[in-house]
Short mmCIF file of C-alpha atoms and ligand atoms in Angstrom, two decimals:
data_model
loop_
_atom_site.label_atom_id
_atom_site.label_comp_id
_atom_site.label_asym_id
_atom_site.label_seq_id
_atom_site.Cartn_x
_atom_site.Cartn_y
_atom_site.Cartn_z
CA UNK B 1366 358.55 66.39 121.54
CA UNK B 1367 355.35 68.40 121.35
CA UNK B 1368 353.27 66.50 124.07
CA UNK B 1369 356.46 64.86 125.90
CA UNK B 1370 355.11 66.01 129.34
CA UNK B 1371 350.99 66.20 128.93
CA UNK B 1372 352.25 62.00 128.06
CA UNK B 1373 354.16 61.37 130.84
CA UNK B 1374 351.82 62.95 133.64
CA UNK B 1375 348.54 61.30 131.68
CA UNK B 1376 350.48 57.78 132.50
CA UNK B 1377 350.93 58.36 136.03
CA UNK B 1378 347.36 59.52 136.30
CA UNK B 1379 346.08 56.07 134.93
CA UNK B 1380 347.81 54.78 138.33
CA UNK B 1381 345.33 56.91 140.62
CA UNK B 1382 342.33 57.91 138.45
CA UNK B 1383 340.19 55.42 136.77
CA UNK B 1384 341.51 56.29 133.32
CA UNK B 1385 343.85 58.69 134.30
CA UNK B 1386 340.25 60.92 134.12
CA UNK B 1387 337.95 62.27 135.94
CA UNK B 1388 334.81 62.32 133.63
CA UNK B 1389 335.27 59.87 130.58
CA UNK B 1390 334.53 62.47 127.98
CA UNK B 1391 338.03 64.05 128.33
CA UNK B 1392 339.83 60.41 127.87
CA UNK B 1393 340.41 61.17 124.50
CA UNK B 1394 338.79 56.91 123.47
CA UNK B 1395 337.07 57.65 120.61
CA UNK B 1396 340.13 59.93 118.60
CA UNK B 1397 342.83 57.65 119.79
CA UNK B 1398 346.24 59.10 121.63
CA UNK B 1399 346.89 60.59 125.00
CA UNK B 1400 345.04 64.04 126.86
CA UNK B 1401 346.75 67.26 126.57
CA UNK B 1402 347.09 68.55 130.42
CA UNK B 1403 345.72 72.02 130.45
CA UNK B 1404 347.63 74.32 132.76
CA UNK B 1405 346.10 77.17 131.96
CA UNK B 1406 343.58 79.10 129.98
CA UNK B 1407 342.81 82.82 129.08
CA UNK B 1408 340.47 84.36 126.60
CA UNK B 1409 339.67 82.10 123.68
CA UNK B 1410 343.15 79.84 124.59
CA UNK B 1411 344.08 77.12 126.19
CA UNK B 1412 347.75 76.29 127.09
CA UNK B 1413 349.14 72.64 128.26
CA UNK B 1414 351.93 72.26 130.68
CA UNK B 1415 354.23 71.42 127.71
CA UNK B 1416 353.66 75.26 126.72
CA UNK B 1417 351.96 74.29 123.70
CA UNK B 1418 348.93 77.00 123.03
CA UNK B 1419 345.41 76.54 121.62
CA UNK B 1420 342.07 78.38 120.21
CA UNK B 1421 339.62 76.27 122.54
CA UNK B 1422 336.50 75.18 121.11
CA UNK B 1423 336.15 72.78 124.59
CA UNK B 1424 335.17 75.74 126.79
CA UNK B 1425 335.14 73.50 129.80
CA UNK B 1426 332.13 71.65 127.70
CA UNK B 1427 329.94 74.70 127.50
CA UNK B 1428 329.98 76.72 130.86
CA UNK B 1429 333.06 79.81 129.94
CA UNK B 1430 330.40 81.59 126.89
CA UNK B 1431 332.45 84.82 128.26
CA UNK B 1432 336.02 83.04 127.52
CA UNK B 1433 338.44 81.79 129.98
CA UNK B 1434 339.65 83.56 132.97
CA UNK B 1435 336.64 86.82 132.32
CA UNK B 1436 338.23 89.70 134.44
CA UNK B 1437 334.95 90.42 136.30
CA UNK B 1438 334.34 86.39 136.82
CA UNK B 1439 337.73 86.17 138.33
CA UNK B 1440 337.55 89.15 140.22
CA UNK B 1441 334.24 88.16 141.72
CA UNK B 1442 335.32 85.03 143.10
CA UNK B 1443 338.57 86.55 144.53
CA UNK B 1444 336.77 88.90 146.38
CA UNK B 1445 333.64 86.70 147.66
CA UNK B 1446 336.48 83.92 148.82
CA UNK B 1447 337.79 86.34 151.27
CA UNK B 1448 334.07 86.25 153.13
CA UNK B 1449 334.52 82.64 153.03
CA UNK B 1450 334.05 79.99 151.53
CA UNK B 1451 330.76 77.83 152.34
CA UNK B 1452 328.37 78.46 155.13
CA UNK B 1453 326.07 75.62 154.76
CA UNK B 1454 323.36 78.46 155.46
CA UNK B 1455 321.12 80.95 153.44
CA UNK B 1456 323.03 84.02 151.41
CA UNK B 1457 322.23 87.01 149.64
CA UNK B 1458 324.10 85.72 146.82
CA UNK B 1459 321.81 82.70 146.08
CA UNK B 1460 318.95 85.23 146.40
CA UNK B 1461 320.29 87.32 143.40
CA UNK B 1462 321.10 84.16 141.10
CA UNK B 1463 317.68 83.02 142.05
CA UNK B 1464 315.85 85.69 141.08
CA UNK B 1465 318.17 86.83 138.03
CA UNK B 1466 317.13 83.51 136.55
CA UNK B 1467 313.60 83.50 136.70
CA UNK B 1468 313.73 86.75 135.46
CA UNK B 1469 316.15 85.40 132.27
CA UNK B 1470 314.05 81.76 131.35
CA UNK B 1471 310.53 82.59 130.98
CA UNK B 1472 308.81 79.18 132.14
CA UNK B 1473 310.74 79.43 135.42
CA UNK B 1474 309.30 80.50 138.66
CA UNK B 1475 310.74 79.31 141.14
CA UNK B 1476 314.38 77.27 141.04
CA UNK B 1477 316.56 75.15 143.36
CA UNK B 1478 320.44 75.61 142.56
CA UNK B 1479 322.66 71.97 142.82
CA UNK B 1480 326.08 70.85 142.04
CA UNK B 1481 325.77 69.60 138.66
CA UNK B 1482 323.64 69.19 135.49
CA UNK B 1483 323.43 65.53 136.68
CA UNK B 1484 321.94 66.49 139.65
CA UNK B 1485 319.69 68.97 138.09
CA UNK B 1486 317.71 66.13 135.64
CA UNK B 1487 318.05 63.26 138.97
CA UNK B 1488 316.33 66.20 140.71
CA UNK B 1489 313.50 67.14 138.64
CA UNK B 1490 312.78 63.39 137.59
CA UNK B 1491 312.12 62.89 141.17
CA UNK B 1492 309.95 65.68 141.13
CA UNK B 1493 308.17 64.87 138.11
CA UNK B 1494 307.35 61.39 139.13
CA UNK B 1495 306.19 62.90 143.06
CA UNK B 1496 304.01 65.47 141.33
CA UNK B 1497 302.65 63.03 139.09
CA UNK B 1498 301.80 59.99 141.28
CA UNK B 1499 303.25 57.88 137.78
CA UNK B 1500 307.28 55.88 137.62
CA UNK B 1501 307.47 55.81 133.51
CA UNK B 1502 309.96 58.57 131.76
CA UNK B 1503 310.07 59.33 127.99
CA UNK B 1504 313.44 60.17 126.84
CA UNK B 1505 315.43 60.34 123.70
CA UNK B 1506 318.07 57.96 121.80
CA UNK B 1507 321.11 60.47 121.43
CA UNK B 1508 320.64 62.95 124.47
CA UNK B 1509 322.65 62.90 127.46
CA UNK B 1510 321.27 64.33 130.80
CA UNK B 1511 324.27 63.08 132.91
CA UNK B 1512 325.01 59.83 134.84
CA UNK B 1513 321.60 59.16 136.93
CA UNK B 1514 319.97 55.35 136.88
CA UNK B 1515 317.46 56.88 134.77
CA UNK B 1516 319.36 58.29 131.99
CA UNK B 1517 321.55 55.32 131.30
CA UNK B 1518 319.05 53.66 129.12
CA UNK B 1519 319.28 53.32 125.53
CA UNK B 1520 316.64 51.99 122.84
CA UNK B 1521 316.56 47.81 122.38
CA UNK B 1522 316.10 46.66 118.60
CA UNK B 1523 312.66 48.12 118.93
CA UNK B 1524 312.72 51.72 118.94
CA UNK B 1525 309.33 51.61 121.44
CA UNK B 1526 310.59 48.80 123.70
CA UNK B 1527 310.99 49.53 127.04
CA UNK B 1528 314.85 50.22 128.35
CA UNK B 1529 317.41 48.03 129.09
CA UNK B 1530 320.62 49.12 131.46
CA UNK B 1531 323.37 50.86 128.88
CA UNK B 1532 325.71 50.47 132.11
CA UNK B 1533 326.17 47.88 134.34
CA UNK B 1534 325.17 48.89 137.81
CA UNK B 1535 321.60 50.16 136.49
CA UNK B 1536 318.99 47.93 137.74
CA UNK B 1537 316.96 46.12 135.76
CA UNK B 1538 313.90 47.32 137.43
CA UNK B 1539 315.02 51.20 137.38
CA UNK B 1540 316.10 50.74 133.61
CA UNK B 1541 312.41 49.53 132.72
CA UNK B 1542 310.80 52.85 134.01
CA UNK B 1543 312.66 54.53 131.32
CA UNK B 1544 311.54 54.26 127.70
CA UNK B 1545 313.61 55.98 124.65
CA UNK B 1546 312.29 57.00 121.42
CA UNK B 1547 314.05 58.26 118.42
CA UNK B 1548 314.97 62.51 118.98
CA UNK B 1549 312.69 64.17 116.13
CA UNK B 1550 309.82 61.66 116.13
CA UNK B 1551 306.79 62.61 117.75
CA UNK B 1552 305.01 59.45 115.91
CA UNK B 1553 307.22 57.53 118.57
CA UNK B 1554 306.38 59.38 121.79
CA UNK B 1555 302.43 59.33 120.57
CA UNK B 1556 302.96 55.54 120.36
CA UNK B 1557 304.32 55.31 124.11
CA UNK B 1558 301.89 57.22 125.48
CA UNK B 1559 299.38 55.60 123.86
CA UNK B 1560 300.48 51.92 125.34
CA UNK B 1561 300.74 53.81 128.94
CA UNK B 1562 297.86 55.72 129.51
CA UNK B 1563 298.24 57.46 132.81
CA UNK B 1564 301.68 56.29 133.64
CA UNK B 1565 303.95 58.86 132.25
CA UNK B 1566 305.08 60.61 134.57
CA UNK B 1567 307.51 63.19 132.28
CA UNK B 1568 309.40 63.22 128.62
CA UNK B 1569 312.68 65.02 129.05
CA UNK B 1570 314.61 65.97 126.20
CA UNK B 1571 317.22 67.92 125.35
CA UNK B 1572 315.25 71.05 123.11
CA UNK B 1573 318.74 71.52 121.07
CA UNK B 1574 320.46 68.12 121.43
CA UNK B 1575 324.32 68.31 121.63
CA UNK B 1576 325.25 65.35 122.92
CA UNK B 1577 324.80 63.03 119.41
CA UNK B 1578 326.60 66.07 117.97
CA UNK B 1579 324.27 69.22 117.22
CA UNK B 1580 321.05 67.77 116.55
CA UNK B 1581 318.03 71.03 116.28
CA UNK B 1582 314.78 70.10 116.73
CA UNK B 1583 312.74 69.56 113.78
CA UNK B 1584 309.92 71.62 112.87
CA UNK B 1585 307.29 71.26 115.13
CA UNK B 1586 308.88 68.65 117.55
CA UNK B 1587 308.85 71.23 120.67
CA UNK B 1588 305.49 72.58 120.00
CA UNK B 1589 304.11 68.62 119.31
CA UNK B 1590 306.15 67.44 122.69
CA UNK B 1591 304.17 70.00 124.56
CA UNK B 1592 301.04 69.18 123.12
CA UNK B 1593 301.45 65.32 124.09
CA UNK B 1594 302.47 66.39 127.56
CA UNK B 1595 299.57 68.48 127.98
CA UNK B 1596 297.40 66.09 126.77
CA UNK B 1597 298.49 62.96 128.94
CA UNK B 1598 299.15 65.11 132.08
CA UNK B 1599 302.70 64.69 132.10
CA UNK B 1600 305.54 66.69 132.38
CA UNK B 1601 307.57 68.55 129.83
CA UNK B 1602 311.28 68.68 131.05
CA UNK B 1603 313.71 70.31 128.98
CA UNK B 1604 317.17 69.98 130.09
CA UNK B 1605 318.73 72.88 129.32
CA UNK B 1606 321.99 72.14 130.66
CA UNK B 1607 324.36 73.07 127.47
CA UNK B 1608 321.32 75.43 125.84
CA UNK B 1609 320.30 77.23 128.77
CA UNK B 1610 321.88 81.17 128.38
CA UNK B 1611 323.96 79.35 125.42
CA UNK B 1612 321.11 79.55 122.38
CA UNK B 1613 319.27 83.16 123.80
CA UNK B 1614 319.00 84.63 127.31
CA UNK B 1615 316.17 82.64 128.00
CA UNK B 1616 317.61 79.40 126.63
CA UNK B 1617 315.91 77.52 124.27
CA UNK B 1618 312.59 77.48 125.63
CA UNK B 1619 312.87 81.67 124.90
CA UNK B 1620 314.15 80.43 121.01
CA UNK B 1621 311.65 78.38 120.12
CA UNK B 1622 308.68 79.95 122.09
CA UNK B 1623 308.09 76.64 123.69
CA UNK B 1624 307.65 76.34 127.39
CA UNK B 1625 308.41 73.11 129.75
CA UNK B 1626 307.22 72.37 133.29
CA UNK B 1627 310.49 72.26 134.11
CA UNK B 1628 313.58 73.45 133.54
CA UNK B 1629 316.88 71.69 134.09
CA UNK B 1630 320.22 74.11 133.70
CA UNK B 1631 324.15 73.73 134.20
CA UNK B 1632 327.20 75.10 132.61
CA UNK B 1633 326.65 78.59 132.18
CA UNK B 1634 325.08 79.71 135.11
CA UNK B 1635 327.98 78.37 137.67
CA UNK B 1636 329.88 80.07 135.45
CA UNK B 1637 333.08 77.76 135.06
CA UNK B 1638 332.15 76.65 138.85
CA UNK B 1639 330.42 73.61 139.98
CA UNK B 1640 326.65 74.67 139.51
CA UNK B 1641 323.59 72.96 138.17
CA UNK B 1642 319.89 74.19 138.67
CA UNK B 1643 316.37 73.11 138.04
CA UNK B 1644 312.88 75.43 138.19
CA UNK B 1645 309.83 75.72 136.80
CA UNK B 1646 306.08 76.14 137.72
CA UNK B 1647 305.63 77.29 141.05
CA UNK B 1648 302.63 74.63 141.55
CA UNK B 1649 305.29 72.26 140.77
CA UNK B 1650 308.42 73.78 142.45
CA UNK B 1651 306.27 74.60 145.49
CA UNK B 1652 305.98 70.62 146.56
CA UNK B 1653 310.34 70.55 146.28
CA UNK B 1654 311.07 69.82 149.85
CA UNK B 1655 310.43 71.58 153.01
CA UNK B 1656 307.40 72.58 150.93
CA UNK B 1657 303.91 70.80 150.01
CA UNK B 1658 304.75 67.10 149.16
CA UNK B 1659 308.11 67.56 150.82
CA UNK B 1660 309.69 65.70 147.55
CA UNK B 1661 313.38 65.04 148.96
CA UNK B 1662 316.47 67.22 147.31
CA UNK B 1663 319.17 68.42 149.44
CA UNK B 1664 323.02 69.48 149.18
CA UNK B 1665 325.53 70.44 151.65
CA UNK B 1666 327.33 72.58 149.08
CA UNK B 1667 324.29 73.39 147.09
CA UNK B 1668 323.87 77.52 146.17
CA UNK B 1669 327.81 77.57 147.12
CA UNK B 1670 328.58 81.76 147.76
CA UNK B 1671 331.52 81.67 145.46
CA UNK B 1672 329.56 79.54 142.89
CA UNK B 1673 326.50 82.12 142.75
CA UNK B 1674 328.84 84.59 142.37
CA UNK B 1675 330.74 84.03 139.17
CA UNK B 1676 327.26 82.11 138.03
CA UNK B 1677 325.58 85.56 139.13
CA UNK B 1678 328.85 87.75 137.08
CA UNK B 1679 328.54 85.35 134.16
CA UNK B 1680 324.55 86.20 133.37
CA UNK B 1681 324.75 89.57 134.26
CA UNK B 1682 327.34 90.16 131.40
CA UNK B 1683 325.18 88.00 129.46
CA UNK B 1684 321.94 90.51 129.97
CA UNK B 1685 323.93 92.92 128.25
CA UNK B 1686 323.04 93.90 124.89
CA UNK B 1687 325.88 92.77 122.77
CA UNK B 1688 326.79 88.91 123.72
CA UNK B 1689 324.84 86.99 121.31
CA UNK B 1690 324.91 89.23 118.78
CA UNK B 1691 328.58 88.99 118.71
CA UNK B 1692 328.42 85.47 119.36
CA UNK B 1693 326.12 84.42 115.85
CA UNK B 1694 328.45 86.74 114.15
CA UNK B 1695 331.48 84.79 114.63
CA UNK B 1696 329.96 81.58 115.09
CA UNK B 1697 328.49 82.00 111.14
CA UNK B 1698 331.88 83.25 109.91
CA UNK B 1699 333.80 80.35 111.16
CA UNK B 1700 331.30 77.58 110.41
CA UNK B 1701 330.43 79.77 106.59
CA UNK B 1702 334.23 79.78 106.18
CA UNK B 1703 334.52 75.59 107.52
CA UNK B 1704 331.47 74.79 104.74
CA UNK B 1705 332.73 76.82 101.81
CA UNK B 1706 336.38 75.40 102.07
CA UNK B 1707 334.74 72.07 102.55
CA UNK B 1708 331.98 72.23 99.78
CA UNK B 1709 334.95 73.60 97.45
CA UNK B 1710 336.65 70.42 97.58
CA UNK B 1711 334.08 68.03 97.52
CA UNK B 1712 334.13 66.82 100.89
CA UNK B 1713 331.06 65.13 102.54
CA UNK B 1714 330.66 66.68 105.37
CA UNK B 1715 328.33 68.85 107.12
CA UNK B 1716 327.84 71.53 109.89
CA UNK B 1717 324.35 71.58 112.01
CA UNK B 1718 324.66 75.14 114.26
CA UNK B 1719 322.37 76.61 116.95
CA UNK B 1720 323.66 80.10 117.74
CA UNK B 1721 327.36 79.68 119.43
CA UNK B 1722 327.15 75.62 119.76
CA UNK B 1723 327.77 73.48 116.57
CA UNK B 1724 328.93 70.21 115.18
CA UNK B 1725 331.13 69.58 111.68
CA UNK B 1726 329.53 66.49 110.86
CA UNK B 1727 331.72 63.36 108.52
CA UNK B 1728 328.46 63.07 107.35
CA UNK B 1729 326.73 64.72 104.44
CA UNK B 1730 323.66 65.80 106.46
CA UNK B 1731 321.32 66.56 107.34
CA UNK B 1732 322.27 64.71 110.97
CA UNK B 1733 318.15 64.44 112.74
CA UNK B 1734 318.54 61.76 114.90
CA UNK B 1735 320.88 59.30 116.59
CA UNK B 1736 320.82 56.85 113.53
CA UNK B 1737 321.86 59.27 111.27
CA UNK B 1738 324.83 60.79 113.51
CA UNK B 1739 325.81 56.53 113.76
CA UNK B 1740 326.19 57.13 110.15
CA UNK B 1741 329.16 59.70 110.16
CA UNK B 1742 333.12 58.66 109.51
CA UNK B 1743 334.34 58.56 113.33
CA UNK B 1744 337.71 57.19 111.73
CA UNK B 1745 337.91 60.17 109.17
CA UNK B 1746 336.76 62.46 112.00
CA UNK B 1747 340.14 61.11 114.34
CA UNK B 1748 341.92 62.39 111.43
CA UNK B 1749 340.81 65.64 111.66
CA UNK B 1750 341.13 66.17 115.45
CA UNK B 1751 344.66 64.68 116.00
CA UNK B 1752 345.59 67.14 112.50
CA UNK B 1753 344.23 70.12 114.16
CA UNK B 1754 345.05 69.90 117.57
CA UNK B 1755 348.84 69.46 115.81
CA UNK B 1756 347.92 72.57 114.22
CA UNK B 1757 346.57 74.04 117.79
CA UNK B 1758 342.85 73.72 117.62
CA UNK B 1759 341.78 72.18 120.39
CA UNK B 1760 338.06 70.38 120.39
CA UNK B 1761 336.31 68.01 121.72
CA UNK B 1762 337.79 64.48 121.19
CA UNK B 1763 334.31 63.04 119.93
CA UNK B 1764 332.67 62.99 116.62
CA UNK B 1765 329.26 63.06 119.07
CA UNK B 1766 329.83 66.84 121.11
CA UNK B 1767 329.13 69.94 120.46
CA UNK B 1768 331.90 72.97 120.12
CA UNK B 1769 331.34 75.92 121.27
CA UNK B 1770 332.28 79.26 120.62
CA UNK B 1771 333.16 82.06 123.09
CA UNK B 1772 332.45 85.88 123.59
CA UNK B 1773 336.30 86.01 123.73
CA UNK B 1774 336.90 84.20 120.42
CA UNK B 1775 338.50 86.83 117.69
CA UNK B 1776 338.72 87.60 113.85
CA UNK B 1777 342.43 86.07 114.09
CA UNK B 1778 341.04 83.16 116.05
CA UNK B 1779 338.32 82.02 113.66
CA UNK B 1780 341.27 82.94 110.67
CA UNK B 1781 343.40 80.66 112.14
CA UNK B 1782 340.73 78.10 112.92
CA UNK B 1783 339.91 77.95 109.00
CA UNK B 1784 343.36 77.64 107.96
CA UNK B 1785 343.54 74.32 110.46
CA UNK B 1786 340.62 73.06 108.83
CA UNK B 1787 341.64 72.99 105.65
CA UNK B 1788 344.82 71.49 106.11
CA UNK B 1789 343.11 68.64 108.58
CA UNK B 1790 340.39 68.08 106.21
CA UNK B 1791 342.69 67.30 103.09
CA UNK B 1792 344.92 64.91 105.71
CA UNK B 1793 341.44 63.50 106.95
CA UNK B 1794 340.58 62.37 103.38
CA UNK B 1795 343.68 61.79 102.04
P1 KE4 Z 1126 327.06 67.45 134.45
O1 KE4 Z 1126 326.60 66.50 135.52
O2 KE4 Z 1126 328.18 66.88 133.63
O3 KE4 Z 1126 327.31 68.81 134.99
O4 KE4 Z 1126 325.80 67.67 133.45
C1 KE4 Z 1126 325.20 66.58 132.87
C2 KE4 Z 1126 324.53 66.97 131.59
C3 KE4 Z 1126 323.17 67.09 131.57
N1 KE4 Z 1126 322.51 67.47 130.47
C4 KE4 Z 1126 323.16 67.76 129.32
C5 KE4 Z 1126 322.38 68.20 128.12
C6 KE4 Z 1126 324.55 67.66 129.27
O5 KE4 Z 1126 325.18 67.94 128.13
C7 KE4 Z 1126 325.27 67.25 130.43
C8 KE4 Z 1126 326.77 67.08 130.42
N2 KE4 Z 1126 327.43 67.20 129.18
C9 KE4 Z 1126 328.67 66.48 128.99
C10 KE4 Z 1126 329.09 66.40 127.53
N3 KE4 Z 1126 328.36 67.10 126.58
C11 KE4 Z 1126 329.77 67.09 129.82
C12 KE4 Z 1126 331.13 66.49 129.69
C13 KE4 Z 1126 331.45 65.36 130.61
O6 KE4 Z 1126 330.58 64.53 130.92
O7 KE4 Z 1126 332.61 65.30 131.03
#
């Protein structure tokens, strides 16, 4: 049987692991059936320990842009581990990363490496609100910016009312600091400042959003966010986690010629590691504690050596001419080639793209907010995922993520991808 053994192990993890997982994304809920267990990974391919192989469109949720298992990545973190593994203590390593970065994202100055993207937006909320002297935070219906009190919020009937807890264990009182407007509707966010003069301490938002599928900003929403920010005082925070060295070098602040106060980032720069960062103005940055206001942050692992490093090896390869070049090239064959054989037959679907992240969409478009992407066929889209990851095409088991497409990915990969796609679109509308 094709998944005899990824089945068997998946039960026995339910015994040990709340949901046999260890982050609920990869639980498989919303397509139905049991996880593959990956073994092992190389290039553009993913293999599970019943030997069965697959063109990943996961990527480890972002982070591997280079592929799986780069030769330099892996070759800088064998040779770093042999210096050791975590001193607790300042290295030259951190200094590089540090410095790389704000030389890559333009509105960055100054940056503090972490552990996660969750710790990244917890982090620079807490700064915003210290800087500030105000509690309230704007953010948006759809985006995700990890697991913090803050964040777990969603909009009441009301899209202006103030937030109630989306998870049980979020305080009332924490949930009413945050207030969540529709993504794409600057009317909103005017409204909220409006009602709150003085009190808004920062709107974060996700500049691309990929976490209600791929959602770009509309015209004018980035430029109009920083206008309101700049206006009210407050702080722009764009949480760059997934689009930070994913959409350009400089992220999507460098895309869209729109620059935050701060920056939140993830993924990419730890490099398939456990990394997460957050910068920004040095007027700001400079009051991150032991400086100025001494606004707490701290992390016994935090600016790990072997982290930096293949973080460090990742964007270096990155600063070289060809990456996203390549990238856009085969990210608009594969999603051209998805849309024709899709259009062709009549199907009502649609693909929103961004560079090397994108979203096929059981919806007919266009997808500009969170009530639209509530609109699309989940059922028709658990089809499609269970017929091509028969077919091995492995992606992400939610109607609501982004895929992403690697520097490793190939000609034959994206061929193969399309033939998949056909197949699992005729058995997802049958
Ligand atoms: P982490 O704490 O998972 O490293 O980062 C949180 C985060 C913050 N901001 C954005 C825009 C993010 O997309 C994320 C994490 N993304 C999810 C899914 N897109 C990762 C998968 C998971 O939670 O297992």
């Amino acid at each position: 049987m094709r998944y005899e053994r990824s089945k068997k192990l998946f039960s026995e993890s339910q015994l040990y692991i709340p949901g046999g997982v260890n982050s609920p994304a990869r639980a498989f809920g919303p397509v139905g059936g049991s996880p593959v267990i990956i073994r092992r990974a190389n290039r553009s391919r993913v293999y599970d320990v019943d030997g069965n192989e697959y063109v990943d469109y996961v990527c480890s949720w972002g982070p591997l842009i280079l592929g799986h298992s780069h030769p330099s990545v892996i070759a800088a973190i064998r040779k770093e581990s042999e210096f050791g593994t975590s001193f607790g203590a300042p290295t030259l390593n951190e200094l590089k990363m540090a410095a790389l970065v704000c030389r890559c994202v333009p509105s960055v100055e100054m940056v503090r490496m972490v552990n996660s993207g969750t710790e990244a937006t917890m982090s620079a909320i807490r700064l915003a609100r210290g800087f500030t002297g105000r509690d309230l935070i704007i953010k948006f219906e759809g985006c995700w910016h990890g697991h913090g009190d803050a964040f777990l919020i969603k909009t009441g009937s009301s899209a202006l009312s103030q937030g109630v807890p989306d998870s049980p264990g979020v305080p009332d009182e924490v949930a009413r600091l945050s207030v969540t407007v529709p993504y794409n509707d600057l009317e909103a966010v005017k409204s909220v400042l409006r009602e709150n003069p003085g009190k808004v301490a920062a709107i974060i938002v996700e500049p691309v959003a990929g976490n209600m599928g791929v959602v770009p900003p509309g015209d004018g929403f980035l430029d109009g966010l920083r206008s309101l920010a700049t206006s009210s005082g407050t702080l722009l925070i764009f949480d760059e986690v997934i689009t930070g060295f994913r959409v350009s070098l400089g992220g999507a602040q460098s895309l869209y010629d729109v620059m935050p106060d701060l920056t939140c980032m993830g993924k990419i720069i730890g490099g398939g590691l456990p990394v997460g960062a957050y910068g920004g103005r040095l007027d700001i940055m400079q009051n991150v504690s032991p400086l100025g206001m001494k606004v707490s942050q701290a992390g016994t692992l935090s600016g790990n050596p072997i982290a930096m490093v293949a973080g460090y090896t990742t964007l270096l390869r990155l600063c070289g001419e060809d990456v996203y070049a390549d990238l856009e090239a085969t990210a608009e064959k594969l999603t051209s080639g998805m849309m024709s054989i899709a259009k062709s037959n009549g199907y009502p679907v649609c693909i929103q793209r961004v560079g090397s992240m994108f979203t096929l969409f059981f919806h007919p478009g266009p997808v500009r907010n969170y009530d639209d992407a509530a609109k699309c066929d989940t059922e028709r889209f658990a089809r499609y995922f269970h017929s091509m990851l028969d077919q091995g095409i492995y992606l992400p088991p939610s109607q609501f993520e982004s895929w992403f497409v690697s520097h490793a990915h190939t000609e034959k990969d994206v061929a193969l991808t399309l033939k998949a796609h056909e197949k699992a679109l005729k058995e997802a509308f049958a």
